[in-house]
Amino acid sequence: MRQGDAEQHAVKILTKNGDERWLDISTTMIEFDGMLASLVSAFDVTERKHAEEKVQLLAVTDPLTGLGNYRRLTEALDAEVKRTGRTERPFAILLLDLDQLKNINDRYGHLIGSQALCRLADVLRVFCRAIDTGARYGGDEFAVILPETTAAAARLVASRIRSRLAMDSLQPPLSVSIGVAVYPQDGETTEALLRTADRELYGMKPV
């Protein structure tokens, strides 16, 4: 580095108490006593970093259910397609539609309808592993991405979700239609995969 050159880095450190802190470290080359020297300054930017992370999380979170939103879903799908390209291990997606939501809204009111969506979201959390991604991507529609999951395993998860929701003692009783698709056998693009799952889902909808 030459005189006047500067570098800036964000560095995460652990304190002696085990707490994580973020430091913004700047290095500037200066002349000191006729020699080139480094002037280093460090600022604790932990709170700013946490605020930025919170904003980033809110950008991919559905405000009603706390699950991921459509943006989070598409990001996770793209990541899984790339991962499968490297590992050749399939992944599955469940598309879910809460049955009769319009009737629930009409009969019980939109507050109860919103609570019904949250009840389904809570069930999805029960069955989502740490590597899975649950999302609400519009209205009464949800999705769960299941990495390294076969069609048979995905259908077992779908069956357990339906059973758990049916066992819910709260009113009104809820049911859900679920379509299953596995990449790449059911679609070699995310669009084709979603279409496959969507067709199966609507074939299961109650009349």
PDB file of C-alpha atoms in Angstrom:
ATOM      1  CA  MET A   1       0.000   0.000   0.000  1.00  0.00           C
ATOM      2  CA  ARG A   2       1.092   3.558  -0.693  1.00  0.00           C
ATOM      3  CA  GLN A   3       0.657   6.690   1.363  1.00  0.00           C
ATOM      4  CA  GLY A   4      -2.996   7.732   1.359  1.00  0.00           C
ATOM      5  CA  ASP A   5      -4.244   4.249   0.477  1.00  0.00           C
ATOM      6  CA  ALA A   6      -7.043   2.977   2.715  1.00  0.00           C
ATOM      7  CA  GLU A   7      -8.815  -0.315   3.339  1.00  0.00           C
ATOM      8  CA  GLN A   8     -11.977  -1.029   5.287  1.00  0.00           C
ATOM      9  CA  HIS A   9     -13.287  -4.373   6.539  1.00  0.00           C
ATOM     10  CA  ALA A  10     -16.147  -5.602   8.691  1.00  0.00           C
ATOM     11  CA  VAL A  11     -14.922  -8.276  11.107  1.00  0.00           C
ATOM     12  CA  LYS A  12     -16.884 -10.464  13.520  1.00  0.00           C
ATOM     13  CA  ILE A  13     -15.155 -11.266  16.810  1.00  0.00           C
ATOM     14  CA  LEU A  14     -16.000 -13.176  19.980  1.00  0.00           C
ATOM     15  CA  THR A  15     -15.580 -11.473  23.330  1.00  0.00           C
ATOM     16  CA  LYS A  16     -14.230 -13.354  26.338  1.00  0.00           C
ATOM     17  CA  ASN A  17     -17.868 -13.814  27.414  1.00  0.00           C
ATOM     18  CA  GLY A  18     -18.657 -15.528  24.119  1.00  0.00           C
ATOM     19  CA  ASP A  19     -20.681 -12.619  22.721  1.00  0.00           C
ATOM     20  CA  GLU A  20     -20.437 -11.840  19.018  1.00  0.00           C
ATOM     21  CA  ARG A  21     -19.438  -8.292  18.107  1.00  0.00           C
ATOM     22  CA  TRP A  22     -18.952  -6.644  14.731  1.00  0.00           C
ATOM     23  CA  LEU A  23     -16.058  -4.221  14.207  1.00  0.00           C
ATOM     24  CA  ASP A  24     -15.576  -1.840  11.303  1.00  0.00           C
ATOM     25  CA  ILE A  25     -11.781  -1.736  10.884  1.00  0.00           C
ATOM     26  CA  SER A  26     -10.136   0.928   8.731  1.00  0.00           C
ATOM     27  CA  THR A  27      -6.459   0.940   7.750  1.00  0.00           C
ATOM     28  CA  THR A  28      -4.875   4.049   6.213  1.00  0.00           C
ATOM     29  CA  MET A  29      -1.260   4.427   5.117  1.00  0.00           C
ATOM     30  CA  ILE A  30       0.310   7.618   6.495  1.00  0.00           C
ATOM     31  CA  GLU A  31       3.769   9.153   6.779  1.00  0.00           C
ATOM     32  CA  PHE A  32       5.145   9.126  10.318  1.00  0.00           C
ATOM     33  CA  ASP A  33       8.646  10.403  11.120  1.00  0.00           C
ATOM     34  CA  GLY A  34       9.526  10.120   7.474  1.00  0.00           C
ATOM     35  CA  MET A  35       8.397   6.507   7.269  1.00  0.00           C
ATOM     36  CA  LEU A  36       5.289   4.789   5.905  1.00  0.00           C
ATOM     37  CA  ALA A  37       3.048   3.603   8.718  1.00  0.00           C
ATOM     38  CA  SER A  38      -0.409   2.092   9.140  1.00  0.00           C
ATOM     39  CA  LEU A  39      -3.090   3.996  11.029  1.00  0.00           C
ATOM     40  CA  VAL A  40      -5.705   1.517  12.204  1.00  0.00           C
ATOM     41  CA  SER A  41      -9.068   2.444  13.703  1.00  0.00           C
ATOM     42  CA  ALA A  42     -11.831   0.136  14.877  1.00  0.00           C
ATOM     43  CA  PHE A  43     -15.472   0.985  15.589  1.00  0.00           C
ATOM     44  CA  ASP A  44     -18.078  -1.272  17.157  1.00  0.00           C
ATOM     45  CA  VAL A  45     -20.914  -1.489  14.609  1.00  0.00           C
ATOM     46  CA  THR A  46     -22.768  -4.424  16.190  1.00  0.00           C
ATOM     47  CA  GLU A  47     -26.060  -2.579  16.625  1.00  0.00           C
ATOM     48  CA  ARG A  48     -25.973  -1.299  13.053  1.00  0.00           C
ATOM     49  CA  LYS A  49     -25.213  -4.815  11.797  1.00  0.00           C
ATOM     50  CA  HIS A  50     -28.125  -6.260  13.751  1.00  0.00           C
ATOM     51  CA  ALA A  51     -30.443  -3.566  12.384  1.00  0.00           C
ATOM     52  CA  GLU A  52     -29.350  -4.383   8.826  1.00  0.00           C
ATOM     53  CA  GLU A  53     -29.921  -8.103   9.424  1.00  0.00           C
ATOM     54  CA  LYS A  54     -33.394  -7.365  10.815  1.00  0.00           C
ATOM     55  CA  VAL A  55     -34.299  -5.343   7.721  1.00  0.00           C
ATOM     56  CA  GLN A  56     -33.029  -8.151   5.475  1.00  0.00           C
ATOM     57  CA  LEU A  57     -35.084 -10.707   7.411  1.00  0.00           C
ATOM     58  CA  LEU A  58     -38.245  -8.596   7.233  1.00  0.00           C
ATOM     59  CA  ALA A  59     -37.806  -8.320   3.464  1.00  0.00           C
ATOM     60  CA  VAL A  60     -38.238 -12.091   3.095  1.00  0.00           C
ATOM     61  CA  THR A  61     -40.824 -12.677   5.854  1.00  0.00           C
ATOM     62  CA  ASP A  62     -44.605 -12.880   5.574  1.00  0.00           C
ATOM     63  CA  PRO A  63     -45.881 -10.382   8.182  1.00  0.00           C
ATOM     64  CA  LEU A  64     -48.989 -12.387   9.107  1.00  0.00           C
ATOM     65  CA  THR A  65     -47.603 -15.892   9.621  1.00  0.00           C
ATOM     66  CA  GLY A  66     -43.904 -15.243  10.185  1.00  0.00           C
ATOM     67  CA  LEU A  67     -43.012 -17.768   7.491  1.00  0.00           C
ATOM     68  CA  GLY A  68     -40.990 -16.824   4.444  1.00  0.00           C
ATOM     69  CA  ASN A  69     -42.682 -14.831   1.682  1.00  0.00           C
ATOM     70  CA  TYR A  70     -42.671 -15.285  -2.101  1.00  0.00           C
ATOM     71  CA  ARG A  71     -39.223 -13.718  -2.388  1.00  0.00           C
ATOM     72  CA  ARG A  72     -37.824 -16.148   0.196  1.00  0.00           C
ATOM     73  CA  LEU A  73     -39.448 -19.044  -1.650  1.00  0.00           C
ATOM     74  CA  THR A  74     -37.918 -18.153  -5.008  1.00  0.00           C
ATOM     75  CA  GLU A  75     -34.490 -17.595  -3.442  1.00  0.00           C
ATOM     76  CA  ALA A  76     -34.633 -20.990  -1.715  1.00  0.00           C
ATOM     77  CA  LEU A  77     -35.821 -22.716  -4.896  1.00  0.00           C
ATOM     78  CA  ASP A  78     -32.970 -21.251  -6.925  1.00  0.00           C
ATOM     79  CA  ALA A  79     -30.475 -22.314  -4.247  1.00  0.00           C
ATOM     80  CA  GLU A  80     -31.833 -25.870  -4.200  1.00  0.00           C
ATOM     81  CA  VAL A  81     -31.660 -26.189  -7.986  1.00  0.00           C
ATOM     82  CA  LYS A  82     -27.993 -25.164  -7.864  1.00  0.00           C
ATOM     83  CA  ARG A  83     -27.285 -27.533  -4.975  1.00  0.00           C
ATOM     84  CA  THR A  84     -28.918 -30.438  -6.788  1.00  0.00           C
ATOM     85  CA  GLY A  85     -26.790 -29.639  -9.815  1.00  0.00           C
ATOM     86  CA  ARG A  86     -23.708 -30.146  -7.635  1.00  0.00           C
ATOM     87  CA  THR A  87     -24.836 -33.110  -5.533  1.00  0.00           C
ATOM     88  CA  GLU A  88     -27.343 -34.836  -7.860  1.00  0.00           C
ATOM     89  CA  ARG A  89     -29.607 -35.288  -4.834  1.00  0.00           C
ATOM     90  CA  PRO A  90     -33.283 -34.473  -5.444  1.00  0.00           C
ATOM     91  CA  PHE A  91     -35.427 -32.079  -3.485  1.00  0.00           C
ATOM     92  CA  ALA A  92     -39.187 -31.948  -3.099  1.00  0.00           C
ATOM     93  CA  ILE A  93     -41.668 -29.117  -2.864  1.00  0.00           C
ATOM     94  CA  LEU A  94     -45.095 -29.172  -1.260  1.00  0.00           C
ATOM     95  CA  LEU A  95     -47.684 -26.664  -2.430  1.00  0.00           C
ATOM     96  CA  LEU A  96     -50.499 -26.229   0.053  1.00  0.00           C
ATOM     97  CA  ASP A  97     -53.854 -24.500  -0.201  1.00  0.00           C
ATOM     98  CA  LEU A  98     -56.012 -23.926   2.860  1.00  0.00           C
ATOM     99  CA  ASP A  99     -59.435 -25.276   1.915  1.00  0.00           C
ATOM    100  CA  GLN A 100     -62.558 -23.112   2.068  1.00  0.00           C
ATOM    101  CA  LEU A 101     -60.810 -19.955   3.293  1.00  0.00           C
ATOM    102  CA  LYS A 102     -63.372 -17.747   1.542  1.00  0.00           C
ATOM    103  CA  ASN A 103     -66.198 -19.562   3.311  1.00  0.00           C
ATOM    104  CA  ILE A 104     -64.387 -19.167   6.643  1.00  0.00           C
ATOM    105  CA  ASN A 105     -63.989 -15.430   6.030  1.00  0.00           C
ATOM    106  CA  ASP A 106     -67.640 -15.068   5.016  1.00  0.00           C
ATOM    107  CA  ARG A 107     -69.001 -17.047   7.962  1.00  0.00           C
ATOM    108  CA  TYR A 108     -66.632 -16.153  10.801  1.00  0.00           C
ATOM    109  CA  GLY A 109     -64.975 -12.930   9.651  1.00  0.00           C
ATOM    110  CA  HIS A 110     -61.534 -12.060   8.342  1.00  0.00           C
ATOM    111  CA  LEU A 111     -59.911 -12.128  11.791  1.00  0.00           C
ATOM    112  CA  ILE A 112     -60.758 -15.817  12.135  1.00  0.00           C
ATOM    113  CA  GLY A 113     -59.620 -16.325   8.546  1.00  0.00           C
ATOM    114  CA  SER A 114     -56.245 -14.788   9.393  1.00  0.00           C
ATOM    115  CA  GLN A 115     -56.017 -16.984  12.479  1.00  0.00           C
ATOM    116  CA  ALA A 116     -56.718 -20.017  10.291  1.00  0.00           C
ATOM    117  CA  LEU A 117     -53.741 -19.117   8.091  1.00  0.00           C
ATOM    118  CA  CYS A 118     -51.565 -18.812  11.196  1.00  0.00           C
ATOM    119  CA  ARG A 119     -52.797 -22.187  12.460  1.00  0.00           C
ATOM    120  CA  LEU A 120     -51.646 -23.809   9.228  1.00  0.00           C
ATOM    121  CA  ALA A 121     -48.317 -21.972   9.461  1.00  0.00           C
ATOM    122  CA  ASP A 122     -47.835 -23.328  12.999  1.00  0.00           C
ATOM    123  CA  VAL A 123     -48.410 -26.881  11.750  1.00  0.00           C
ATOM    124  CA  LEU A 124     -45.851 -26.380   8.993  1.00  0.00           C
ATOM    125  CA  ARG A 125     -43.288 -25.259  11.573  1.00  0.00           C
ATOM    126  CA  VAL A 126     -43.794 -28.522  13.454  1.00  0.00           C
ATOM    127  CA  PHE A 127     -42.806 -30.565  10.415  1.00  0.00           C
ATOM    128  CA  CYS A 128     -40.121 -28.300   8.952  1.00  0.00           C
ATOM    129  CA  ARG A 129     -36.561 -29.392   9.632  1.00  0.00           C
ATOM    130  CA  ALA A 130     -33.826 -26.792  10.038  1.00  0.00           C
ATOM    131  CA  ILE A 131     -32.852 -27.286   6.373  1.00  0.00           C
ATOM    132  CA  ASP A 132     -36.431 -26.912   5.085  1.00  0.00           C
ATOM    133  CA  THR A 133     -38.040 -23.665   3.949  1.00  0.00           C
ATOM    134  CA  GLY A 134     -41.664 -22.870   4.709  1.00  0.00           C
ATOM    135  CA  ALA A 135     -43.314 -19.930   2.962  1.00  0.00           C
ATOM    136  CA  ARG A 136     -46.656 -18.266   2.380  1.00  0.00           C
ATOM    137  CA  TYR A 137     -46.593 -17.011  -1.159  1.00  0.00           C
ATOM    138  CA  GLY A 138     -50.041 -15.522  -1.561  1.00  0.00           C
ATOM    139  CA  GLY A 139     -53.529 -15.563  -0.066  1.00  0.00           C
ATOM    140  CA  ASP A 140     -54.261 -19.079   1.154  1.00  0.00           C
ATOM    141  CA  GLU A 141     -51.261 -20.647  -0.611  1.00  0.00           C
ATOM    142  CA  PHE A 142     -48.194 -22.011   1.142  1.00  0.00           C
ATOM    143  CA  ALA A 143     -45.108 -23.961   0.118  1.00  0.00           C
ATOM    144  CA  VAL A 144     -42.493 -26.107   1.826  1.00  0.00           C
ATOM    145  CA  ILE A 145     -39.142 -26.921   0.210  1.00  0.00           C
ATOM    146  CA  LEU A 146     -37.697 -30.239   1.401  1.00  0.00           C
ATOM    147  CA  PRO A 147     -34.009 -30.682   0.493  1.00  0.00           C
ATOM    148  CA  GLU A 148     -32.674 -34.190  -0.156  1.00  0.00           C
ATOM    149  CA  THR A 149     -36.185 -35.653  -0.080  1.00  0.00           C
ATOM    150  CA  THR A 150     -37.731 -38.319  -2.311  1.00  0.00           C
ATOM    151  CA  ALA A 151     -41.324 -38.340  -3.551  1.00  0.00           C
ATOM    152  CA  ALA A 152     -42.290 -41.042  -1.034  1.00  0.00           C
ATOM    153  CA  ALA A 153     -40.789 -39.115   1.881  1.00  0.00           C
ATOM    154  CA  ALA A 154     -42.438 -35.872   0.728  1.00  0.00           C
ATOM    155  CA  ARG A 155     -45.852 -37.551   0.526  1.00  0.00           C
ATOM    156  CA  LEU A 156     -45.367 -38.861   4.048  1.00  0.00           C
ATOM    157  CA  VAL A 157     -44.710 -35.311   5.264  1.00  0.00           C
ATOM    158  CA  ALA A 158     -47.818 -34.122   3.393  1.00  0.00           C
ATOM    159  CA  SER A 159     -49.917 -36.841   5.034  1.00  0.00           C
ATOM    160  CA  ARG A 160     -48.658 -35.894   8.480  1.00  0.00           C
ATOM    161  CA  ILE A 161     -49.437 -32.227   7.881  1.00  0.00           C
ATOM    162  CA  ARG A 162     -53.016 -33.066   6.851  1.00  0.00           C
ATOM    163  CA  SER A 163     -53.475 -35.349   9.868  1.00  0.00           C
ATOM    164  CA  ARG A 164     -52.053 -32.823  12.321  1.00  0.00           C
ATOM    165  CA  LEU A 165     -54.304 -30.058  10.989  1.00  0.00           C
ATOM    166  CA  ALA A 166     -57.352 -32.338  11.191  1.00  0.00           C
ATOM    167  CA  MET A 167     -56.546 -33.063  14.861  1.00  0.00           C
ATOM    168  CA  ASP A 168     -56.566 -29.358  15.738  1.00  0.00           C
ATOM    169  CA  SER A 169     -59.302 -28.863  18.335  1.00  0.00           C
ATOM    170  CA  LEU A 170     -59.774 -25.171  17.544  1.00  0.00           C
ATOM    171  CA  GLN A 171     -62.743 -23.906  15.547  1.00  0.00           C
ATOM    172  CA  PRO A 172     -63.454 -23.777  12.721  1.00  0.00           C
ATOM    173  CA  PRO A 173     -62.048 -27.159  11.650  1.00  0.00           C
ATOM    174  CA  LEU A 174     -59.442 -26.850   8.894  1.00  0.00           C
ATOM    175  CA  SER A 175     -58.257 -28.983   6.016  1.00  0.00           C
ATOM    176  CA  VAL A 176     -55.565 -28.476   3.411  1.00  0.00           C
ATOM    177  CA  SER A 177     -54.949 -29.682  -0.134  1.00  0.00           C
ATOM    178  CA  ILE A 178     -51.328 -30.516  -0.928  1.00  0.00           C
ATOM    179  CA  GLY A 179     -49.533 -31.058  -4.209  1.00  0.00           C
ATOM    180  CA  VAL A 180     -46.113 -32.722  -4.330  1.00  0.00           C
ATOM    181  CA  ALA A 181     -43.364 -32.421  -6.929  1.00  0.00           C
ATOM    182  CA  VAL A 182     -39.742 -33.576  -6.955  1.00  0.00           C
ATOM    183  CA  TYR A 183     -36.846 -31.953  -8.790  1.00  0.00           C
ATOM    184  CA  PRO A 184     -35.734 -32.826 -11.409  1.00  0.00           C
ATOM    185  CA  GLN A 185     -38.070 -35.734 -12.224  1.00  0.00           C
ATOM    186  CA  ASP A 186     -41.255 -33.619 -12.124  1.00  0.00           C
ATOM    187  CA  GLY A 187     -39.794 -30.540 -13.805  1.00  0.00           C
ATOM    188  CA  GLU A 188     -36.329 -29.401 -14.820  1.00  0.00           C
ATOM    189  CA  THR A 189     -37.075 -25.739 -14.103  1.00  0.00           C
ATOM    190  CA  THR A 190     -38.630 -24.169 -11.031  1.00  0.00           C
ATOM    191  CA  GLU A 191     -41.584 -23.024 -13.150  1.00  0.00           C
ATOM    192  CA  ALA A 192     -42.239 -26.555 -14.427  1.00  0.00           C
ATOM    193  CA  LEU A 193     -41.850 -27.967 -10.930  1.00  0.00           C
ATOM    194  CA  LEU A 194     -44.390 -25.538  -9.487  1.00  0.00           C
ATOM    195  CA  ARG A 195     -46.838 -26.286 -12.303  1.00  0.00           C
ATOM    196  CA  THR A 196     -46.628 -30.012 -11.558  1.00  0.00           C
ATOM    197  CA  ALA A 197     -47.268 -29.498  -7.851  1.00  0.00           C
ATOM    198  CA  ASP A 198     -50.054 -27.013  -8.619  1.00  0.00           C
ATOM    199  CA  ARG A 199     -51.866 -29.467 -10.913  1.00  0.00           C
ATOM    200  CA  GLU A 200     -51.794 -32.144  -8.238  1.00  0.00           C
ATOM    201  CA  LEU A 201     -52.949 -29.697  -5.592  1.00  0.00           C
ATOM    202  CA  TYR A 202     -56.015 -28.575  -7.513  1.00  0.00           C
ATOM    203  CA  GLY A 203     -56.850 -32.162  -8.393  1.00  0.00           C
ATOM    204  CA  MET A 204     -57.241 -32.743  -4.655  1.00  0.00           C
ATOM    205  CA  LYS A 205     -59.349 -29.661  -3.855  1.00  0.00           C
ATOM    206  CA  PRO A 206     -62.780 -30.448  -2.374  1.00  0.00           C
ATOM    207  CA  VAL A 207     -65.675 -29.708  -4.690  1.00  0.00           C
TER     208      VAL A 207
END
